[in-house]
Amino acid sequence: MVEDILKRFSEVTNVLKRDKICRDVIGDSILTMEEMYTLLMQIETCLNSRPLTLLSYDPMDLQALTSGHFLIRAPLDSVLEADLTSIPPSHLSC
């Protein structure tokens, strides 16, 4: 199971490294596994929040159906922030 996950992670990493947009974001940085995972989750959230179609024909209702609706039965409103509550304040920097 872990080998499959690492293989998939390696494949995704290779695809992202070839993508110009990802290179612009990452640059020449070497990301840790956690940083790459966070980046992939943020990309996934952006992709899943893209509108597929309108939910109603009312011109005042601007809410759209997204793939997030199929995943969590609700719109994905924002990118999740990292939970920093378990990190001591002395280890955090601005």
PDB file of N, CA and C in Angstrom:
ATOM      1  N   MET A   1       0.827  -1.192   0.000  1.00  0.00           N
ATOM      2  CA  MET A   1       0.000   0.000   0.000  1.00  0.00           C
ATOM      3  C   MET A   1       0.871   1.256   0.000  1.00  0.00           C
ATOM      4  N   VAL A   2       1.861   1.307   0.901  1.00  0.00           N
ATOM      5  CA  VAL A   2       2.727   2.482   0.978  1.00  0.00           C
ATOM      6  C   VAL A   2       3.500   2.648  -0.320  1.00  0.00           C
ATOM      7  N   GLU A   3       3.950   1.521  -0.895  1.00  0.00           N
ATOM      8  CA  GLU A   3       4.686   1.591  -2.162  1.00  0.00           C
ATOM      9  C   GLU A   3       3.815   2.155  -3.275  1.00  0.00           C
ATOM     10  N   ASP A   4       2.532   1.770  -3.285  1.00  0.00           N
ATOM     11  CA  ASP A   4       1.608   2.304  -4.290  1.00  0.00           C
ATOM     12  C   ASP A   4       1.426   3.805  -4.128  1.00  0.00           C
ATOM     13  N   ILE A   5       1.303   4.248  -2.881  1.00  0.00           N
ATOM     14  CA  ILE A   5       1.139   5.679  -2.615  1.00  0.00           C
ATOM     15  C   ILE A   5       2.382   6.439  -3.046  1.00  0.00           C
ATOM     16  N   LEU A   6       3.557   5.902  -2.695  1.00  0.00           N
ATOM     17  CA  LEU A   6       4.802   6.570  -3.080  1.00  0.00           C
ATOM     18  C   LEU A   6       4.981   6.581  -4.591  1.00  0.00           C
ATOM     19  N   LYS A   7       4.582   5.492  -5.252  1.00  0.00           N
ATOM     20  CA  LYS A   7       4.674   5.445  -6.715  1.00  0.00           C
ATOM     21  C   LYS A   7       3.759   6.501  -7.325  1.00  0.00           C
ATOM     22  N   ARG A   8       2.523   6.582  -6.818  1.00  0.00           N
ATOM     23  CA  ARG A   8       1.570   7.574  -7.318  1.00  0.00           C
ATOM     24  C   ARG A   8       2.080   8.980  -7.036  1.00  0.00           C
ATOM     25  N   PHE A   9       2.613   9.192  -5.839  1.00  0.00           N
ATOM     26  CA  PHE A   9       3.169  10.495  -5.481  1.00  0.00           C
ATOM     27  C   PHE A   9       4.297  10.855  -6.434  1.00  0.00           C
ATOM     28  N   SER A  10       5.147   9.884  -6.747  1.00  0.00           N
ATOM     29  CA  SER A  10       6.258  10.115  -7.670  1.00  0.00           C
ATOM     30  C   SER A  10       5.741  10.478  -9.056  1.00  0.00           C
ATOM     31  N   GLU A  11       4.696   9.789  -9.519  1.00  0.00           N
ATOM     32  CA  GLU A  11       4.111  10.088 -10.829  1.00  0.00           C
ATOM     33  C   GLU A  11       3.520  11.495 -10.850  1.00  0.00           C
ATOM     34  N   VAL A  12       2.784  11.836  -9.808  1.00  0.00           N
ATOM     35  CA  VAL A  12       2.188  13.172  -9.727  1.00  0.00           C
ATOM     36  C   VAL A  12       3.278  14.231  -9.661  1.00  0.00           C
ATOM     37  N   THR A  13       4.315  13.956  -8.891  1.00  0.00           N
ATOM     38  CA  THR A  13       5.432  14.892  -8.780  1.00  0.00           C
ATOM     39  C   THR A  13       6.074  15.123 -10.133  1.00  0.00           C
ATOM     40  N   ASN A  14       6.280  14.052 -10.886  1.00  0.00           N
ATOM     41  CA  ASN A  14       6.882  14.189 -12.213  1.00  0.00           C
ATOM     42  C   ASN A  14       6.000  15.006 -13.149  1.00  0.00           C
ATOM     43  N   VAL A  15       4.693  14.798 -13.081  1.00  0.00           N
ATOM     44  CA  VAL A  15       3.778  15.573 -13.925  1.00  0.00           C
ATOM     45  C   VAL A  15       3.832  17.043 -13.536  1.00  0.00           C
ATOM     46  N   LEU A  16       3.806  17.315 -12.233  1.00  0.00           N
ATOM     47  CA  LEU A  16       3.823  18.696 -11.766  1.00  0.00           C
ATOM     48  C   LEU A  16       5.131  19.396 -12.102  1.00  0.00           C
ATOM     49  N   LYS A  17       6.236  18.677 -12.021  1.00  0.00           N
ATOM     50  CA  LYS A  17       7.523  19.288 -12.326  1.00  0.00           C
ATOM     51  C   LYS A  17       7.590  19.733 -13.781  1.00  0.00           C
ATOM     52  N   ARG A  18       6.885  19.014 -14.657  1.00  0.00           N
ATOM     53  CA  ARG A  18       6.895  19.380 -16.073  1.00  0.00           C
ATOM     54  C   ARG A  18       5.962  20.542 -16.382  1.00  0.00           C
ATOM     55  N   ASP A  19       5.078  20.827 -15.507  1.00  0.00           N
ATOM     56  CA  ASP A  19       4.090  21.870 -15.760  1.00  0.00           C
ATOM     57  C   ASP A  19       4.694  23.245 -15.481  1.00  0.00           C
ATOM     58  N   LYS A  20       4.553  24.167 -16.428  1.00  0.00           N
ATOM     59  CA  LYS A  20       5.144  25.500 -16.286  1.00  0.00           C
ATOM     60  C   LYS A  20       4.591  26.250 -15.080  1.00  0.00           C
ATOM     61  N   ILE A  21       3.306  26.150 -14.868  1.00  0.00           N
ATOM     62  CA  ILE A  21       2.696  26.860 -13.742  1.00  0.00           C
ATOM     63  C   ILE A  21       3.285  26.367 -12.426  1.00  0.00           C
ATOM     64  N   CYS A  22       3.434  25.078 -12.303  1.00  0.00           N
ATOM     65  CA  CYS A  22       4.004  24.523 -11.082  1.00  0.00           C
ATOM     66  C   CYS A  22       5.448  24.965 -10.912  1.00  0.00           C
ATOM     67  N   ARG A  23       6.197  25.012 -12.005  1.00  0.00           N
ATOM     68  CA  ARG A  23       7.585  25.483 -11.912  1.00  0.00           C
ATOM     69  C   ARG A  23       7.623  26.928 -11.452  1.00  0.00           C
ATOM     70  N   ASP A  24       6.664  27.727 -11.925  1.00  0.00           N
ATOM     71  CA  ASP A  24       6.612  29.123 -11.492  1.00  0.00           C
ATOM     72  C   ASP A  24       6.345  29.223  -9.991  1.00  0.00           C
ATOM     73  N   VAL A  25       5.509  28.322  -9.478  1.00  0.00           N
ATOM     74  CA  VAL A  25       5.181  28.339  -8.053  1.00  0.00           C
ATOM     75  C   VAL A  25       6.336  27.797  -7.218  1.00  0.00           C
ATOM     76  N   ILE A  26       6.867  26.654  -7.615  1.00  0.00           N
ATOM     77  CA  ILE A  26       7.913  25.993  -6.836  1.00  0.00           C
ATOM     78  C   ILE A  26       9.279  26.600  -7.106  1.00  0.00           C
ATOM     79  N   GLY A  27       9.528  27.001  -8.351  1.00  0.00           N
ATOM     80  CA  GLY A  27      10.847  27.517  -8.713  1.00  0.00           C
ATOM     81  C   GLY A  27      11.883  26.416  -8.625  1.00  0.00           C
ATOM     82  N   ASP A  28      13.033  26.729  -8.086  1.00  0.00           N
ATOM     83  CA  ASP A  28      14.102  25.741  -7.922  1.00  0.00           C
ATOM     84  C   ASP A  28      14.083  25.112  -6.535  1.00  0.00           C
ATOM     85  N   SER A  29      13.028  25.368  -5.785  1.00  0.00           N
ATOM     86  CA  SER A  29      12.941  24.851  -4.415  1.00  0.00           C
ATOM     87  C   SER A  29      12.815  23.334  -4.414  1.00  0.00           C
ATOM     88  N   ILE A  30      13.355  22.741  -3.393  1.00  0.00           N
ATOM     89  CA  ILE A  30      13.163  21.315  -3.154  1.00  0.00           C
ATOM     90  C   ILE A  30      12.165  21.216  -2.009  1.00  0.00           C
ATOM     91  N   LEU A  31      10.998  20.659  -2.305  1.00  0.00           N
ATOM     92  CA  LEU A  31       9.934  20.592  -1.309  1.00  0.00           C
ATOM     93  C   LEU A  31      10.032  19.310  -0.500  1.00  0.00           C
ATOM     94  N   THR A  32       9.668  19.415   0.763  1.00  0.00           N
ATOM     95  CA  THR A  32       9.559  18.218   1.592  1.00  0.00           C
ATOM     96  C   THR A  32       8.275  17.501   1.208  1.00  0.00           C
ATOM     97  N   MET A  33       8.122  16.290   1.695  1.00  0.00           N
ATOM     98  CA  MET A  33       6.917  15.510   1.415  1.00  0.00           C
ATOM     99  C   MET A  33       5.681  16.271   1.903  1.00  0.00           C
ATOM    100  N   GLU A  34       5.764  16.875   3.082  1.00  0.00           N
ATOM    101  CA  GLU A  34       4.633  17.607   3.651  1.00  0.00           C
ATOM    102  C   GLU A  34       4.298  18.842   2.814  1.00  0.00           C
ATOM    103  N   GLU A  35       5.314  19.568   2.369  1.00  0.00           N
ATOM    104  CA  GLU A  35       5.084  20.757   1.544  1.00  0.00           C
ATOM    105  C   GLU A  35       4.465  20.379   0.205  1.00  0.00           C
ATOM    106  N   MET A  36       4.947  19.285  -0.397  1.00  0.00           N
ATOM    107  CA  MET A  36       4.391  18.838  -1.669  1.00  0.00           C
ATOM    108  C   MET A  36       2.951  18.378  -1.485  1.00  0.00           C
ATOM    109  N   TYR A  37       2.676  17.678  -0.390  1.00  0.00           N
ATOM    110  CA  TYR A  37       1.320  17.232  -0.100  1.00  0.00           C
ATOM    111  C   TYR A  37       0.387  18.428   0.062  1.00  0.00           C
ATOM    112  N   THR A  38       0.839  19.442   0.795  1.00  0.00           N
ATOM    113  CA  THR A  38       0.041  20.654   0.983  1.00  0.00           C
ATOM    114  C   THR A  38      -0.226  21.333  -0.352  1.00  0.00           C
ATOM    115  N   LEU A  39       0.804  21.447  -1.178  1.00  0.00           N
ATOM    116  CA  LEU A  39       0.642  22.056  -2.494  1.00  0.00           C
ATOM    117  C   LEU A  39      -0.364  21.279  -3.333  1.00  0.00           C
ATOM    118  N   LEU A  40      -0.256  19.953  -3.337  1.00  0.00           N
ATOM    119  CA  LEU A  40      -1.185  19.129  -4.110  1.00  0.00           C
ATOM    120  C   LEU A  40      -2.613  19.268  -3.602  1.00  0.00           C
ATOM    121  N   MET A  41      -2.791  19.350  -2.288  1.00  0.00           N
ATOM    122  CA  MET A  41      -4.133  19.508  -1.732  1.00  0.00           C
ATOM    123  C   MET A  41      -4.726  20.865  -2.106  1.00  0.00           C
ATOM    124  N   GLN A  42      -3.909  21.906  -2.110  1.00  0.00           N
ATOM    125  CA  GLN A  42      -4.399  23.228  -2.497  1.00  0.00           C
ATOM    126  C   GLN A  42      -4.762  23.255  -3.979  1.00  0.00           C
ATOM    127  N   ILE A  43      -3.964  22.598  -4.809  1.00  0.00           N
ATOM    128  CA  ILE A  43      -4.284  22.507  -6.238  1.00  0.00           C
ATOM    129  C   ILE A  43      -5.579  21.736  -6.426  1.00  0.00           C
ATOM    130  N   GLU A  44      -5.728  20.621  -5.707  1.00  0.00           N
ATOM    131  CA  GLU A  44      -6.938  19.816  -5.806  1.00  0.00           C
ATOM    132  C   GLU A  44      -8.167  20.618  -5.380  1.00  0.00           C
ATOM    133  N   THR A  45      -8.037  21.400  -4.316  1.00  0.00           N
ATOM    134  CA  THR A  45      -9.147  22.230  -3.857  1.00  0.00           C
ATOM    135  C   THR A  45      -9.540  23.248  -4.916  1.00  0.00           C
ATOM    136  N   CYS A  46      -8.555  23.865  -5.542  1.00  0.00           N
ATOM    137  CA  CYS A  46      -8.846  24.833  -6.607  1.00  0.00           C
ATOM    138  C   CYS A  46      -9.563  24.160  -7.769  1.00  0.00           C
ATOM    139  N   LEU A  47      -9.079  22.984  -8.160  1.00  0.00           N
ATOM    140  CA  LEU A  47      -9.705  22.272  -9.271  1.00  0.00           C
ATOM    141  C   LEU A  47     -11.119  21.829  -8.922  1.00  0.00           C
ATOM    142  N   ASN A  48     -11.338  21.386  -7.687  1.00  0.00           N
ATOM    143  CA  ASN A  48     -12.656  20.913  -7.285  1.00  0.00           C
ATOM    144  C   ASN A  48     -13.640  22.037  -7.013  1.00  0.00           C
ATOM    145  N   SER A  49     -13.170  23.272  -6.943  1.00  0.00           N
ATOM    146  CA  SER A  49     -14.084  24.388  -6.701  1.00  0.00           C
ATOM    147  C   SER A  49     -14.452  25.120  -7.991  1.00  0.00           C
ATOM    148  N   ARG A  50     -13.919  24.673  -9.114  1.00  0.00           N
ATOM    149  CA  ARG A  50     -14.270  25.312 -10.391  1.00  0.00           C
ATOM    150  C   ARG A  50     -15.730  25.008 -10.736  1.00  0.00           C
ATOM    151  N   PRO A  51     -16.459  25.984 -11.252  1.00  0.00           N
ATOM    152  CA  PRO A  51     -17.872  25.756 -11.572  1.00  0.00           C
ATOM    153  C   PRO A  51     -18.050  24.820 -12.761  1.00  0.00           C
ATOM    154  N   LEU A  52     -19.015  23.901 -12.632  1.00  0.00           N
ATOM    155  CA  LEU A  52     -19.379  23.015 -13.734  1.00  0.00           C
ATOM    156  C   LEU A  52     -20.598  23.559 -14.470  1.00  0.00           C
ATOM    157  N   THR A  53     -21.582  23.997 -13.708  1.00  0.00           N
ATOM    158  CA  THR A  53     -22.801  24.569 -14.275  1.00  0.00           C
ATOM    159  C   THR A  53     -23.528  25.341 -13.173  1.00  0.00           C
ATOM    160  N   LEU A  54     -24.470  26.170 -13.563  1.00  0.00           N
ATOM    161  CA  LEU A  54     -25.262  26.914 -12.581  1.00  0.00           C
ATOM    162  C   LEU A  54     -26.236  25.977 -11.877  1.00  0.00           C
ATOM    163  N   LEU A  55     -26.571  26.294 -10.634  1.00  0.00           N
ATOM    164  CA  LEU A  55     -27.530  25.487  -9.883  1.00  0.00           C
ATOM    165  C   LEU A  55     -28.969  25.864 -10.195  1.00  0.00           C
ATOM    166  N   SER A  56     -29.198  27.089 -10.646  1.00  0.00           N
ATOM    167  CA  SER A  56     -30.555  27.507 -10.992  1.00  0.00           C
ATOM    168  C   SER A  56     -30.500  28.461 -12.177  1.00  0.00           C
ATOM    169  N   TYR A  57     -31.654  28.724 -12.735  1.00  0.00           N
ATOM    170  CA  TYR A  57     -31.744  29.649 -13.866  1.00  0.00           C
ATOM    171  C   TYR A  57     -31.981  31.085 -13.421  1.00  0.00           C
ATOM    172  N   ASP A  58     -32.062  31.300 -12.118  1.00  0.00           N
ATOM    173  CA  ASP A  58     -32.259  32.636 -11.575  1.00  0.00           C
ATOM    174  C   ASP A  58     -30.984  33.457 -11.792  1.00  0.00           C
ATOM    175  N   PRO A  59     -31.071  34.586 -12.517  1.00  0.00           N
ATOM    176  CA  PRO A  59     -29.864  35.375 -12.784  1.00  0.00           C
ATOM    177  C   PRO A  59     -29.247  35.997 -11.533  1.00  0.00           C
ATOM    178  N   MET A  60     -30.008  36.073 -10.446  1.00  0.00           N
ATOM    179  CA  MET A  60     -29.477  36.629  -9.207  1.00  0.00           C
ATOM    180  C   MET A  60     -28.741  35.568  -8.375  1.00  0.00           C
ATOM    181  N   ASP A  61     -28.981  34.298  -8.670  1.00  0.00           N
ATOM    182  CA  ASP A  61     -28.325  33.207  -7.945  1.00  0.00           C
ATOM    183  C   ASP A  61     -27.045  32.836  -8.689  1.00  0.00           C
ATOM    184  N   LEU A  62     -25.915  33.240  -8.146  1.00  0.00           N
ATOM    185  CA  LEU A  62     -24.637  33.023  -8.818  1.00  0.00           C
ATOM    186  C   LEU A  62     -23.918  31.767  -8.339  1.00  0.00           C
ATOM    187  N   GLN A  63     -24.554  30.987  -7.478  1.00  0.00           N
ATOM    188  CA  GLN A  63     -23.912  29.771  -6.993  1.00  0.00           C
ATOM    189  C   GLN A  63     -23.899  28.723  -8.100  1.00  0.00           C
ATOM    190  N   ALA A  64     -22.762  28.063  -8.264  1.00  0.00           N
ATOM    191  CA  ALA A  64     -22.603  27.073  -9.324  1.00  0.00           C
ATOM    192  C   ALA A  64     -22.351  25.693  -8.733  1.00  0.00           C
ATOM    193  N   LEU A  65     -22.708  24.680  -9.506  1.00  0.00           N
ATOM    194  CA  LEU A  65     -22.416  23.307  -9.131  1.00  0.00           C
ATOM    195  C   LEU A  65     -20.939  23.041  -9.404  1.00  0.00           C
ATOM    196  N   THR A  66     -20.240  22.520  -8.416  1.00  0.00           N
ATOM    197  CA  THR A  66     -18.814  22.211  -8.564  1.00  0.00           C
ATOM    198  C   THR A  66     -18.592  20.737  -8.248  1.00  0.00           C
ATOM    199  N   SER A  67     -17.423  20.233  -8.588  1.00  0.00           N
ATOM    200  CA  SER A  67     -17.128  18.844  -8.239  1.00  0.00           C
ATOM    201  C   SER A  67     -17.031  18.684  -6.725  1.00  0.00           C
ATOM    202  N   GLY A  68     -16.793  19.773  -6.008  1.00  0.00           N
ATOM    203  CA  GLY A  68     -16.811  19.726  -4.550  1.00  0.00           C
ATOM    204  C   GLY A  68     -18.170  19.307  -4.011  1.00  0.00           C
ATOM    205  N   HIS A  69     -19.246  19.673  -4.717  1.00  0.00           N
ATOM    206  CA  HIS A  69     -20.586  19.257  -4.304  1.00  0.00           C
ATOM    207  C   HIS A  69     -20.699  17.733  -4.304  1.00  0.00           C
ATOM    208  N   PHE A  70     -20.059  17.075  -5.256  1.00  0.00           N
ATOM    209  CA  PHE A  70     -20.119  15.621  -5.327  1.00  0.00           C
ATOM    210  C   PHE A  70     -19.247  14.970  -4.258  1.00  0.00           C
ATOM    211  N   LEU A  71     -18.202  15.663  -3.845  1.00  0.00           N
ATOM    212  CA  LEU A  71     -17.279  15.105  -2.855  1.00  0.00           C
ATOM    213  C   LEU A  71     -17.794  15.252  -1.433  1.00  0.00           C
ATOM    214  N   ILE A  72     -18.282  16.451  -1.079  1.00  0.00           N
ATOM    215  CA  ILE A  72     -18.707  16.701   0.305  1.00  0.00           C
ATOM    216  C   ILE A  72     -20.155  17.171   0.401  1.00  0.00           C
ATOM    217  N   ARG A  73     -20.867  17.154  -0.722  1.00  0.00           N
ATOM    218  CA  ARG A  73     -22.275  17.579  -0.795  1.00  0.00           C
ATOM    219  C   ARG A  73     -22.476  19.020  -0.373  1.00  0.00           C
ATOM    220  N   ALA A  74     -21.453  19.820  -0.599  1.00  0.00           N
ATOM    221  CA  ALA A  74     -21.500  21.251  -0.300  1.00  0.00           C
ATOM    222  C   ALA A  74     -20.411  21.926  -1.119  1.00  0.00           C
ATOM    223  N   PRO A  75     -20.534  23.226  -1.335  1.00  0.00           N
ATOM    224  CA  PRO A  75     -19.474  23.908  -2.081  1.00  0.00           C
ATOM    225  C   PRO A  75     -18.192  23.992  -1.258  1.00  0.00           C
ATOM    226  N   LEU A  76     -17.082  23.932  -1.941  1.00  0.00           N
ATOM    227  CA  LEU A  76     -15.794  24.153  -1.291  1.00  0.00           C
ATOM    228  C   LEU A  76     -15.577  25.654  -1.289  1.00  0.00           C
ATOM    229  N   ASP A  77     -15.649  26.261  -0.113  1.00  0.00           N
ATOM    230  CA  ASP A  77     -15.606  27.719  -0.028  1.00  0.00           C
ATOM    231  C   ASP A  77     -14.202  28.299  -0.081  1.00  0.00           C
ATOM    232  N   SER A  78     -13.232  27.583   0.456  1.00  0.00           N
ATOM    233  CA  SER A  78     -11.888  28.147   0.500  1.00  0.00           C
ATOM    234  C   SER A  78     -10.855  27.044   0.631  1.00  0.00           C
ATOM    235  N   VAL A  79      -9.623  27.418   0.394  1.00  0.00           N
ATOM    236  CA  VAL A  79      -8.507  26.499   0.574  1.00  0.00           C
ATOM    237  C   VAL A  79      -8.271  26.329   2.069  1.00  0.00           C
ATOM    238  N   LEU A  80      -8.119  25.098   2.506  1.00  0.00           N
ATOM    239  CA  LEU A  80      -7.902  24.844   3.924  1.00  0.00           C
ATOM    240  C   LEU A  80      -6.539  25.353   4.359  1.00  0.00           C
ATOM    241  N   GLU A  81      -6.528  25.969   5.505  1.00  0.00           N
ATOM    242  CA  GLU A  81      -5.279  26.450   6.086  1.00  0.00           C
ATOM    243  C   GLU A  81      -4.651  25.333   6.908  1.00  0.00           C
ATOM    244  N   ALA A  82      -3.355  25.374   7.042  1.00  0.00           N
ATOM    245  CA  ALA A  82      -2.648  24.382   7.851  1.00  0.00           C
ATOM    246  C   ALA A  82      -2.993  24.569   9.321  1.00  0.00           C
ATOM    247  N   ASP A  83      -3.116  23.468  10.056  1.00  0.00           N
ATOM    248  CA  ASP A  83      -3.397  23.518  11.490  1.00  0.00           C
ATOM    249  C   ASP A  83      -2.078  23.692  12.232  1.00  0.00           C
ATOM    250  N   LEU A  84      -1.859  24.873  12.784  1.00  0.00           N
ATOM    251  CA  LEU A  84      -0.614  25.189  13.475  1.00  0.00           C
ATOM    252  C   LEU A  84      -0.765  25.173  14.989  1.00  0.00           C
ATOM    253  N   THR A  85      -1.911  24.710  15.487  1.00  0.00           N
ATOM    254  CA  THR A  85      -2.160  24.762  16.924  1.00  0.00           C
ATOM    255  C   THR A  85      -1.252  23.836  17.718  1.00  0.00           C
ATOM    256  N   SER A  86      -0.745  22.776  17.097  1.00  0.00           N
ATOM    257  CA  SER A  86       0.112  21.837  17.830  1.00  0.00           C
ATOM    258  C   SER A  86       1.582  22.257  17.825  1.00  0.00           C
ATOM    259  N   ILE A  87       1.918  23.320  17.097  1.00  0.00           N
ATOM    260  CA  ILE A  87       3.301  23.789  17.017  1.00  0.00           C
ATOM    261  C   ILE A  87       3.507  24.881  18.058  1.00  0.00           C
ATOM    262  N   PRO A  88       4.537  24.746  18.883  1.00  0.00           N
ATOM    263  CA  PRO A  88       4.803  25.786  19.887  1.00  0.00           C
ATOM    264  C   PRO A  88       5.053  27.140  19.217  1.00  0.00           C
ATOM    265  N   PRO A  89       4.534  28.220  19.784  1.00  0.00           N
ATOM    266  CA  PRO A  89       4.710  29.545  19.180  1.00  0.00           C
ATOM    267  C   PRO A  89       6.171  29.917  18.942  1.00  0.00           C
ATOM    268  N   SER A  90       7.070  29.411  19.775  1.00  0.00           N
ATOM    269  CA  SER A  90       8.487  29.749  19.600  1.00  0.00           C
ATOM    270  C   SER A  90       9.080  29.141  18.330  1.00  0.00           C
ATOM    271  N   HIS A  91       8.402  28.135  17.756  1.00  0.00           N
ATOM    272  CA  HIS A  91       8.886  27.501  16.533  1.00  0.00           C
ATOM    273  C   HIS A  91       8.286  28.122  15.272  1.00  0.00           C
ATOM    274  N   LEU A  92       7.364  29.044  15.437  1.00  0.00           N
ATOM    275  CA  LEU A  92       6.721  29.691  14.294  1.00  0.00           C
ATOM    276  C   LEU A  92       7.448  30.979  13.948  1.00  0.00           C
ATOM    277  N   SER A  93       7.488  31.285  12.672  1.00  0.00           N
ATOM    278  CA  SER A  93       8.105  32.543  12.238  1.00  0.00           C
ATOM    279  C   SER A  93       7.168  33.242  11.271  1.00  0.00           C
ATOM    280  N   CYS A  94       7.333  34.537  11.125  1.00  0.00           N
ATOM    281  CA  CYS A  94       6.492  35.329  10.224  1.00  0.00           C
ATOM    282  C   CYS A  94       7.063  35.327   8.835  1.00  0.00           C
TER     283      CYS A  94
END
